[in-house]
mmCIF file of C-alpha atoms and ligand atoms in Angstrom:
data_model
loop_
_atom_site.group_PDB
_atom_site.id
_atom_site.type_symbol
_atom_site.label_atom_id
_atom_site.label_comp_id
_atom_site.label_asym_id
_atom_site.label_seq_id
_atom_site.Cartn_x
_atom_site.Cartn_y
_atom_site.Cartn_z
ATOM 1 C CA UNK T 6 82.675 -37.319 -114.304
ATOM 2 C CA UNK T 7 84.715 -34.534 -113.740
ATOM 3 C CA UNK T 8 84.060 -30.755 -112.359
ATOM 4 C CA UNK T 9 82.791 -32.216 -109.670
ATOM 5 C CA UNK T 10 84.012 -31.084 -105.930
ATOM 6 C CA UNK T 11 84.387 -32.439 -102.341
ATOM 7 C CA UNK T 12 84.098 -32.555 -98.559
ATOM 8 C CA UNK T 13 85.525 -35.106 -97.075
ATOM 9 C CA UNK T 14 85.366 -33.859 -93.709
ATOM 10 C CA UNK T 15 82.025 -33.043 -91.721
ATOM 11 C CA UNK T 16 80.546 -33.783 -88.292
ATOM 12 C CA UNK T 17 76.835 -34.627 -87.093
ATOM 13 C CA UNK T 18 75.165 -34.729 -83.997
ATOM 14 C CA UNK T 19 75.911 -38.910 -83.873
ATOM 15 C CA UNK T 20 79.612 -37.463 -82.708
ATOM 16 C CA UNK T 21 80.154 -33.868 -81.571
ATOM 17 C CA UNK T 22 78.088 -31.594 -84.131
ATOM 18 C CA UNK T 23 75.148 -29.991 -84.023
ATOM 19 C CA UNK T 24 73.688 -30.247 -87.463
ATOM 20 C CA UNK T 25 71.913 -33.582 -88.762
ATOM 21 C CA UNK T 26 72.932 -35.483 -91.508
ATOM 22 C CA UNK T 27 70.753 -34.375 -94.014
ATOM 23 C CA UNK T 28 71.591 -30.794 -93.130
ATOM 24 C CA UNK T 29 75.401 -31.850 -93.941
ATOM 25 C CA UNK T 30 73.912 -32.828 -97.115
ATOM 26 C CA UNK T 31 71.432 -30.053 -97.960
ATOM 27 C CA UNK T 32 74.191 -27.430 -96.901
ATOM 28 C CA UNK T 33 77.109 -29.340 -98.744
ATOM 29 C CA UNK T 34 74.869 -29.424 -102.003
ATOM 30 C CA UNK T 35 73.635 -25.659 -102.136
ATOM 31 C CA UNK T 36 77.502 -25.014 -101.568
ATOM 32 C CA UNK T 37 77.786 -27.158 -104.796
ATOM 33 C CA UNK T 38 79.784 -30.029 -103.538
ATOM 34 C CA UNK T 39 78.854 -33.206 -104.637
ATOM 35 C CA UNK T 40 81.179 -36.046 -103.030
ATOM 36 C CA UNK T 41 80.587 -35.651 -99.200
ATOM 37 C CA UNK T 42 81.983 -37.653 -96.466
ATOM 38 C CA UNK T 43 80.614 -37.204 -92.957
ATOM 39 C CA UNK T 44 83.256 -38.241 -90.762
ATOM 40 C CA UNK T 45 81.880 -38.654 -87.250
ATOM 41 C CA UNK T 46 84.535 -39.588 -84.017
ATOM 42 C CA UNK T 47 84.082 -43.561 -83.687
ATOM 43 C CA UNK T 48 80.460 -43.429 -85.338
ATOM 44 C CA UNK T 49 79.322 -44.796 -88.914
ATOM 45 C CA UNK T 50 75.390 -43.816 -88.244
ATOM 46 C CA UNK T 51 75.122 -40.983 -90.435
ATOM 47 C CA UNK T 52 76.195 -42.940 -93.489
ATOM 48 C CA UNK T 53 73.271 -45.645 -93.204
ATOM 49 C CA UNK T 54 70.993 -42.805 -92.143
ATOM 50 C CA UNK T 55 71.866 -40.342 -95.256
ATOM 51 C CA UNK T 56 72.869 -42.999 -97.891
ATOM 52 C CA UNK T 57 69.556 -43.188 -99.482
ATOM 53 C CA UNK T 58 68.592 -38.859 -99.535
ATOM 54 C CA UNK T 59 72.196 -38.289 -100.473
ATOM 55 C CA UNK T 60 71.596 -40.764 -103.846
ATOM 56 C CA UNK T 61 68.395 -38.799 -104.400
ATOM 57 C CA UNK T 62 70.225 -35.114 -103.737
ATOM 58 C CA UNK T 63 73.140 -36.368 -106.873
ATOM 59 C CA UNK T 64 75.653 -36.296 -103.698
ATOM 60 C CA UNK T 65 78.013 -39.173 -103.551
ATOM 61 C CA UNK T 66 78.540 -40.223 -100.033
ATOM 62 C CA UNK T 67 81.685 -41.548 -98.959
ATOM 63 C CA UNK T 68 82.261 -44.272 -96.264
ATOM 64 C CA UNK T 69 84.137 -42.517 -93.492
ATOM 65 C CA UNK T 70 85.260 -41.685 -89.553
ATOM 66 C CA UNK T 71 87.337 -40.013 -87.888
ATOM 67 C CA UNK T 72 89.575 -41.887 -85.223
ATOM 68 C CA UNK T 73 91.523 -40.965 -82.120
ATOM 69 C CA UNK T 74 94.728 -42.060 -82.499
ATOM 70 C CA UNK T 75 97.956 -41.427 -80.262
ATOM 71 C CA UNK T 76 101.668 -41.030 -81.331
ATOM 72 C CA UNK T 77 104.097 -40.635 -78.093
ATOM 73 C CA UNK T 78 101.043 -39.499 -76.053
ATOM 74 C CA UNK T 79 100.309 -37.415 -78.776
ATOM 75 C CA UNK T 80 96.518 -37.208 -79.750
ATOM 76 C CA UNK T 81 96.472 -37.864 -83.674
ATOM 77 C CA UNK T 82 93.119 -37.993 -85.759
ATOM 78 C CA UNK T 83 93.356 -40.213 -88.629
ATOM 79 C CA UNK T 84 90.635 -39.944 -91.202
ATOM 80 C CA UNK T 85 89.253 -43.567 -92.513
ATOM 81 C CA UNK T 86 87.616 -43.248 -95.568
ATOM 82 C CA UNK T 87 85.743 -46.130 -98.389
ATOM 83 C CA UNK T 88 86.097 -48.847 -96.610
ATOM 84 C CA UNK T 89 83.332 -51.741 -96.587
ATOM 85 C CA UNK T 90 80.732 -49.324 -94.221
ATOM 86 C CA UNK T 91 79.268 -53.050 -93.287
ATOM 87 C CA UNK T 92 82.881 -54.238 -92.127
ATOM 88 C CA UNK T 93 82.149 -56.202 -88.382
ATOM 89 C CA UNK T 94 85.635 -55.706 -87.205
ATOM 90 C CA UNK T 95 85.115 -51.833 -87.948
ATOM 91 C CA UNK T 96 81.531 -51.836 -85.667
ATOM 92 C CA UNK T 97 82.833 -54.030 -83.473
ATOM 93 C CA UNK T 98 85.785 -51.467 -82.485
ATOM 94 C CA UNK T 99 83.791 -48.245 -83.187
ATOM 95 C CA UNK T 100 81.242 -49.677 -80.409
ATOM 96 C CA UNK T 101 84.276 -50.189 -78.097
ATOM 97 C CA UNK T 102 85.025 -46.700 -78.441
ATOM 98 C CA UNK T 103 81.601 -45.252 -78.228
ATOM 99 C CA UNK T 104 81.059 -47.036 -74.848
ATOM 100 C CA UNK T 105 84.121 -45.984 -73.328
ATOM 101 C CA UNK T 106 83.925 -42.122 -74.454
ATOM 102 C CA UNK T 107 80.590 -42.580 -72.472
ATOM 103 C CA UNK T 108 82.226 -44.052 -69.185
ATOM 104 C CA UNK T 109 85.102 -41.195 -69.765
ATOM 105 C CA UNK T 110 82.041 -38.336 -70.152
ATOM 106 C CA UNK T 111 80.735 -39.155 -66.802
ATOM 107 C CA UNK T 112 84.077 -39.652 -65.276
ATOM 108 C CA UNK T 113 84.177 -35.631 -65.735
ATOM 109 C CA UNK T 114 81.414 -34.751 -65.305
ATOM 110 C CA UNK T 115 82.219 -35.986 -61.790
ATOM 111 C CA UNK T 116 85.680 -33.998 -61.296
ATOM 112 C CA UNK T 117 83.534 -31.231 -62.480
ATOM 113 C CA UNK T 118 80.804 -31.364 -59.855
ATOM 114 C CA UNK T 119 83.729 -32.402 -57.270
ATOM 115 C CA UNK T 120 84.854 -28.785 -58.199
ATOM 116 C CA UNK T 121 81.962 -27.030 -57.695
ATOM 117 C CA UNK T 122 80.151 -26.883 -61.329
ATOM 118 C CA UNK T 123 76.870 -28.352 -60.863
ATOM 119 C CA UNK T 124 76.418 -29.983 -63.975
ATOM 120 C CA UNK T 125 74.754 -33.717 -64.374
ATOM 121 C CA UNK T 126 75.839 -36.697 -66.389
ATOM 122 C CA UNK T 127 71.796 -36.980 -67.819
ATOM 123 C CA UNK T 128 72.006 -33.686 -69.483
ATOM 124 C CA UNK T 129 75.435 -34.777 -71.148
ATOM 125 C CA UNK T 130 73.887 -37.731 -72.069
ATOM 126 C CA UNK T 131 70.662 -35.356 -73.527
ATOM 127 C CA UNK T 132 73.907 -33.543 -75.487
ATOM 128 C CA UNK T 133 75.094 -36.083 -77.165
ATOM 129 C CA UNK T 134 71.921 -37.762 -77.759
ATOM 130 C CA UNK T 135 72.965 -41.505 -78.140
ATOM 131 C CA UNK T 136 76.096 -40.896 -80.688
ATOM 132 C CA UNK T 137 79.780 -40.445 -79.628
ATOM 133 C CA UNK T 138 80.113 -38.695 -76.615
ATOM 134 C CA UNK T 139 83.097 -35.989 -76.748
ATOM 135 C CA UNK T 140 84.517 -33.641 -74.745
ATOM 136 C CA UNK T 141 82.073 -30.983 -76.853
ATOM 137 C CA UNK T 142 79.389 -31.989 -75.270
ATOM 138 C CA UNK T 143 80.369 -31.759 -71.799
ATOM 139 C CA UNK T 144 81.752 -28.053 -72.617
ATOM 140 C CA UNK T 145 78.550 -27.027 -73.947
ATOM 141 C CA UNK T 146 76.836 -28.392 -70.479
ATOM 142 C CA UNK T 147 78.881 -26.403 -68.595
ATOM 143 C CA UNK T 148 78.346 -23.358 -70.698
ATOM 144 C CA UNK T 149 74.722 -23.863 -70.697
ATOM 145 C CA UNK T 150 74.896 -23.762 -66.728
ATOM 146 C CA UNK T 151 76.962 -20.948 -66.616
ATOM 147 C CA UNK T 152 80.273 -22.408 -65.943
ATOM 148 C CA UNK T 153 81.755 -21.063 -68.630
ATOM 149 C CA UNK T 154 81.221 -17.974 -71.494
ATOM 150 C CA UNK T 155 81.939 -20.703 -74.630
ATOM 151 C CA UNK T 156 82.794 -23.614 -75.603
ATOM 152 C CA UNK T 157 86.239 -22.535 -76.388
ATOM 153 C CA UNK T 158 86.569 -21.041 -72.441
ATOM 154 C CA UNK T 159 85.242 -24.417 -71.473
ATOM 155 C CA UNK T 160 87.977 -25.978 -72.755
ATOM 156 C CA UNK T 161 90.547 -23.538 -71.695
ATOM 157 C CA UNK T 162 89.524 -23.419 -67.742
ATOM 158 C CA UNK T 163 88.062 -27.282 -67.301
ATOM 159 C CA UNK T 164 88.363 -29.960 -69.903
ATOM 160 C CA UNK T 165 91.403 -28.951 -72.192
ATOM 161 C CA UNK T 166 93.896 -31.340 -72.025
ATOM 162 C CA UNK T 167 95.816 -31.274 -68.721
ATOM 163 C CA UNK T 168 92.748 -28.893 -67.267
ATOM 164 C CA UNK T 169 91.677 -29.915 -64.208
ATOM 165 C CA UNK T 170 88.193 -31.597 -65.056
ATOM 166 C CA UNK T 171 90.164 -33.365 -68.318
ATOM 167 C CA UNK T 172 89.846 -37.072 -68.665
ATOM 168 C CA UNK T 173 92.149 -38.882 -71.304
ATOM 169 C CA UNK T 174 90.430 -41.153 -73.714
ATOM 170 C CA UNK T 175 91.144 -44.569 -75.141
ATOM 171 C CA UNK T 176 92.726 -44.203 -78.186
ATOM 172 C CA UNK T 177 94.154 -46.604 -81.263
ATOM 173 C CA UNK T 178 97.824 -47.183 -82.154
ATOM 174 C CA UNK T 179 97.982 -45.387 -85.678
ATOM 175 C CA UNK T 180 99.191 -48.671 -87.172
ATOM 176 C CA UNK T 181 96.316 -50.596 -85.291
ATOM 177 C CA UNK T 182 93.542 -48.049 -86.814
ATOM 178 C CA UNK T 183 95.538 -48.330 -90.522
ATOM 179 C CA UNK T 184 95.395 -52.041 -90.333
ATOM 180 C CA UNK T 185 91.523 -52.039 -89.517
ATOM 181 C CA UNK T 186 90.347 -49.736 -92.085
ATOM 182 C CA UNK T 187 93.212 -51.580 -94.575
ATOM 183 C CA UNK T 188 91.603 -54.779 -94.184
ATOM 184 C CA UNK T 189 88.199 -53.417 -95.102
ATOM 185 C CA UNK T 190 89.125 -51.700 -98.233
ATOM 186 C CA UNK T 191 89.815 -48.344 -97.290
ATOM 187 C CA UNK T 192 92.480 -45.816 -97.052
ATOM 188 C CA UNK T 193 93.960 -42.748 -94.342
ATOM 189 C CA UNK T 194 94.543 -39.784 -93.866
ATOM 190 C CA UNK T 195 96.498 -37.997 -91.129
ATOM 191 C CA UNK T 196 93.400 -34.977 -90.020
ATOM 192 C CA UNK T 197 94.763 -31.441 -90.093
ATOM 193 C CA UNK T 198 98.207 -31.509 -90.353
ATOM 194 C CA UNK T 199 99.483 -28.379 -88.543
ATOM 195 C CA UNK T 200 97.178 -28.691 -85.318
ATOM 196 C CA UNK T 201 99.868 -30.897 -83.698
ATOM 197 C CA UNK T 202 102.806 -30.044 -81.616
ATOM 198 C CA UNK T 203 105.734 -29.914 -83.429
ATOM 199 C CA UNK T 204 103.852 -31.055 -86.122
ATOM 200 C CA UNK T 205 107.056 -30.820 -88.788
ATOM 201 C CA UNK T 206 108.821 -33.413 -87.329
ATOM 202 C CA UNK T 207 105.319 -35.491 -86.194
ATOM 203 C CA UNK T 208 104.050 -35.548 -89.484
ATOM 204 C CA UNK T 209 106.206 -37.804 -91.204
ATOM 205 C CA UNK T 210 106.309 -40.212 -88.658
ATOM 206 C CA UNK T 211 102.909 -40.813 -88.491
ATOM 207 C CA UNK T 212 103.596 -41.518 -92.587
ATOM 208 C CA UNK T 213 105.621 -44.252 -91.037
ATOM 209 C CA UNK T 214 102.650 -46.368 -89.970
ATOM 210 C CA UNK T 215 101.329 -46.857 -92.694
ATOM 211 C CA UNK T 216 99.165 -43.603 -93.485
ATOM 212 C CA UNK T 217 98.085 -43.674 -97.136
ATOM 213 C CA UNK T 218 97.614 -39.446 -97.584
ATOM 214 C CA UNK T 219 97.303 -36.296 -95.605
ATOM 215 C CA UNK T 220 94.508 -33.477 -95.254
ATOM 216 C CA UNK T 221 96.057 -30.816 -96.794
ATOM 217 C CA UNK T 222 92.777 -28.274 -97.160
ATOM 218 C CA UNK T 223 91.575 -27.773 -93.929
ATOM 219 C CA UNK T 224 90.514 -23.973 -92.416
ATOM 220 C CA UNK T 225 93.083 -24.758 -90.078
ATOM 221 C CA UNK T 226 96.324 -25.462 -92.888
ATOM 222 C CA UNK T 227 97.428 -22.382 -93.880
ATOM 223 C CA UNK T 228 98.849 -21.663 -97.420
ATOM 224 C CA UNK T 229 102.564 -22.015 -96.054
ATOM 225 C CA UNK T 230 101.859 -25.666 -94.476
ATOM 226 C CA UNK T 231 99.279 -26.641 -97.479
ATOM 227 C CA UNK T 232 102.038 -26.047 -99.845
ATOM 228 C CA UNK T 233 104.390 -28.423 -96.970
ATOM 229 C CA UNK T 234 102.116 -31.108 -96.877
ATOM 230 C CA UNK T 235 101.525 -31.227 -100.107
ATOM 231 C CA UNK T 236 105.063 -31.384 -101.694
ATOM 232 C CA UNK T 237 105.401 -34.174 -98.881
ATOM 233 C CA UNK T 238 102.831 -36.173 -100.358
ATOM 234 C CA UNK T 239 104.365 -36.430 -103.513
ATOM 235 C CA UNK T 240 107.891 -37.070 -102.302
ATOM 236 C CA UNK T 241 106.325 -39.924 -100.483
ATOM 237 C CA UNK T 242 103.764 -41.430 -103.257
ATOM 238 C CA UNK T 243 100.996 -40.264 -101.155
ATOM 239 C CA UNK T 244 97.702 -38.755 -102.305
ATOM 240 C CA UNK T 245 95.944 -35.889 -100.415
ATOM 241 C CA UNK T 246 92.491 -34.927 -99.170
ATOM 242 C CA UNK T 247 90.480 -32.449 -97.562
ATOM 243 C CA UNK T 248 87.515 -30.766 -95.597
ATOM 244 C CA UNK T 249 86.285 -28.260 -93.730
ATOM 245 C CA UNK T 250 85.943 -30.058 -90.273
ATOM 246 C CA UNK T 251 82.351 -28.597 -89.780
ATOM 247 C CA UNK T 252 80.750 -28.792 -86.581
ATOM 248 C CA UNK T 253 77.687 -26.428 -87.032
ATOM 249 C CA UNK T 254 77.390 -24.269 -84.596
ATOM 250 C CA UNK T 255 79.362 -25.735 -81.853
ATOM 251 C CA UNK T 256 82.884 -24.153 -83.190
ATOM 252 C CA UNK T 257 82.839 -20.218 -83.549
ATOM 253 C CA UNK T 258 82.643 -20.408 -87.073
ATOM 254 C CA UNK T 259 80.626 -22.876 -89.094
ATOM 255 C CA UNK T 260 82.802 -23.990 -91.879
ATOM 256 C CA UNK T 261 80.778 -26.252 -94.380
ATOM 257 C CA UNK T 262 81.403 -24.552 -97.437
ATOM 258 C CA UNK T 263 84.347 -23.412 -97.481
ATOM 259 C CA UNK T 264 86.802 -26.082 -98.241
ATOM 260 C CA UNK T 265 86.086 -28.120 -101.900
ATOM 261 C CA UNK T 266 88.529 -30.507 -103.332
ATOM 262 C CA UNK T 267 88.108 -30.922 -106.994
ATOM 263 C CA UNK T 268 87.564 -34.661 -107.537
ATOM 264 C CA UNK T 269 90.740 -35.694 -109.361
ATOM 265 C CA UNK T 270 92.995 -35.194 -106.356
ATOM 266 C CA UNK T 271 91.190 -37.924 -104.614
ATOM 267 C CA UNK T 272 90.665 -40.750 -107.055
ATOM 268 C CA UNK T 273 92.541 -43.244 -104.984
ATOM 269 C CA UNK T 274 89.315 -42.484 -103.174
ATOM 270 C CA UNK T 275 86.799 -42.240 -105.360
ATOM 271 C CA UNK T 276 88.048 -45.548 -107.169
ATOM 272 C CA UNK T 277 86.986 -47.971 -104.332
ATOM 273 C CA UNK T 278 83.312 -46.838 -104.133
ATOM 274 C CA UNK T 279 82.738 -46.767 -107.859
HETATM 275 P P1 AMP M 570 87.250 -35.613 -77.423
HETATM 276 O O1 AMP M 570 87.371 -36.444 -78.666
HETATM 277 O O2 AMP M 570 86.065 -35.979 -76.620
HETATM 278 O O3 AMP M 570 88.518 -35.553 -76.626
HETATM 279 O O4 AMP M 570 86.957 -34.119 -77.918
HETATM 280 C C1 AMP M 570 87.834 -33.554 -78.862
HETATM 281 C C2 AMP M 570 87.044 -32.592 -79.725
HETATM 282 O O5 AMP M 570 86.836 -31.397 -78.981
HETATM 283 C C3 AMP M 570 87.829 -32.158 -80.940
HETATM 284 O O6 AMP M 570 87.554 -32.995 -82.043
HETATM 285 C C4 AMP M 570 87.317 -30.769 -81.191
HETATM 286 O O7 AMP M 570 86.131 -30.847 -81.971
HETATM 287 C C5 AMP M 570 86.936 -30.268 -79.815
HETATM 288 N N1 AMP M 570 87.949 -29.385 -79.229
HETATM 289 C C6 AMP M 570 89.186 -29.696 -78.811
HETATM 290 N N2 AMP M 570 89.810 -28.636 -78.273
HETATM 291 C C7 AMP M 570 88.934 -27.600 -78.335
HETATM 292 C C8 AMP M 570 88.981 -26.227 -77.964
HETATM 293 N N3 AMP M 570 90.072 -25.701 -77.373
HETATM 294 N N4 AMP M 570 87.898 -25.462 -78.196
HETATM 295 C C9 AMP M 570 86.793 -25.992 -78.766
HETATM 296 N N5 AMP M 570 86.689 -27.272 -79.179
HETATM 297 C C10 AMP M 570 87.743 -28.080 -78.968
HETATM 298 ZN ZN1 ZN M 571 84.841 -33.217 -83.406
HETATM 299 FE FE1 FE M 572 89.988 -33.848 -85.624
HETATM 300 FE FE1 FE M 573 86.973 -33.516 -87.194
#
């Protein structure tokens, strides 16, 4: 089929979003995409929970997450997308993750009530409601209790990284997360690009570990680096993908919509769930 367009990068509430998974898929459809991939932090429950209404809407859901990864104490997100969804190796690790992100949650919320924001670790627990607990969700308790304007001031004054109420998370070795997904069929992608420090030079050697593509449409890739990214692609044999990294409402802007990647630039995708 061709015509056809995609997301390939969405969030839920079973990480750090606030919309469910059938309003990814709802929204996503009257935007007229048809290939959607919700790609939750260290969680694969929207996929089972959506698989069957996403069928029914004529939107083809892709297998994917979206991984912490770390390059020289850099914090890299590598996007994992059609591999087997029922892989044990993949739950097994995802789990892993999910419980530590929990232990690292409470962790600040206790630097943040040791510094005078009376917030609790059961309403950051209410936040993020069972699914990958984030950073996100701590920000928006302390908003909600008036430590903060936004979500985006949360950040800058408490939990950004190097902030005073910021905890570090576990993270994968790129090549570690490449070889996981690898073994279960699917492919990688390095997540938008241009959000990294020196991200020129950091780019290409996260290629080096193994990376099969890079997200080259992404609100955050402007035309300049799109147009980068995507001439290194081809110089390397790579493919490339894209998405509009929607949250819902807890970034300023919500973004499902506006990103759609016509279907032929990601056959290498599309070709291992068909
Ligand atoms: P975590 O994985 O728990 O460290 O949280 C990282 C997530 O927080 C990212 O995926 C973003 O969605 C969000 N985030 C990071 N920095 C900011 C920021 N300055 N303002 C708002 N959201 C942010
Ligand atoms: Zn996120
Ligand atoms: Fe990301
Ligand atoms: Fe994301």
């Amino acid at each position: 089929m061709s015509g056809r367009f995609a997301d390939l990068h969405t969030h839920t509430h079973h990480s750090d979003g606030t919309r469910t998974s059938k309003e990814v898929i709802d929204v996503a459809r009257s935007h007229g995409l048809s290939i959607v991939a919700i790609s939750d932090h260290d969680n694969l429950a929207a996929y089972f929970e959506i698989k069957a209404h996403a069928d029914t809407a004529g939107v083809t859901l892709v297998p994917a997450i979206e991984l912490s990864c770390e390059l020289d104490d850099v914090d890299v997100h590598i996007l994992a997308y059609a591999f087997d969804p029922h892989d044990e190796r993949i739950e097994t690790r995802l789990r892993g993750f999910r419980e530590t992100r929990q232990h690292r949650g409470y962790e600040m919320v206790n630097r943040l009530r040791a510094l005078g924001c009376n917030i609790t670790a059961q309403r950051v627990d209410e936040l993020a409601a069972g699914g990958a607990m984030g950073r996100p969700h701590v920000a928006r308790a302390l908003v909600e209790a008036g430590y903060a304007s936004s979500v985006a001031a949360a950040f800058d004054q408490w939990i950004g990284t190097g902030k005073p109420g910021y905890v570090p998370k576990e993270r994968f070795r790129i090549e570690d997360a490449v070889l996981l997904i690898r073994a279960a069929g699917g492919v990688t992608s390095v997540a938008h690009p241009s959000l990294y420090p020196d991200h020129e030079q950091l780019v290409p050697r996260i290629l080096d570990q193994g990376v099969d593509a890079i997200e080259v449409f992404h609100p955050d890739v402007d035309a300049e680096d799109r147009e980068r990214y995507t001439n290194l692609a081809r110089f390397r044999g790579l493919f490339v993908t894209g998405g509009s990294d929607d949250h819902g409402k807890v970034k300023t802007a919500e973004t499902l919509g506006t990103i759609k990647v016509p279907e032929g630039v990601i056959g290498a995708i599309m070709e291992r769930i068909e």
